[in-house]
Phi, psi and omega in degrees: 000134175240159179079214183238167177105185184260150181201175171219156179204169172249132181221155174265115182243115180054042181070014178242124176283124185226151169271131180238133175256125187233163173209134173247126181292159179293331178269172179299133182293134179252352182177189184232139174240108177267122186239123179250125184291166175265209183299335181297332182069018184261077181295325180295315179294324178297315176301312182298324178299326184269002183304314179300320179293319177301313181291318182294319185260354181072044183251135170284135177255135168231119180237099181283147175264118174263096186292150185293335180293313182268337181229071179299153184309319182298331178269316184299318182295342179251018180069015182063019181283327176240167183270008182096346176246012178088358179275130182292145173265162175296142182307329180291352178256357181293136175292330182297336179293343181281340184300308178300324179293323176295317178297314178301316180301314182292318184283341176282003177084012180273349181286000000 
């Protein structure tokens, strides 16, 4: 996304293809706000809810969609670290590993 305003895109983040909802404030960006949705899975609405804050503080918003097929609630709510029965998953499957990659993606100017 270039310029200002809201948009969405598909990006590969940590080897995972994801839909990302973004917003660039009209003023010069002063920081980044990474927003992760809850059970509703509505990343777009979460981004839209934060638009006034983004504009007021000059924050870029990135709200990734963690789809239910690959990140079911029982796994997503636990960062995909366990399988829902308390058994650990391999670190390469953790959802939390995507956070640094999302930040890198946004700060590299691809948002």
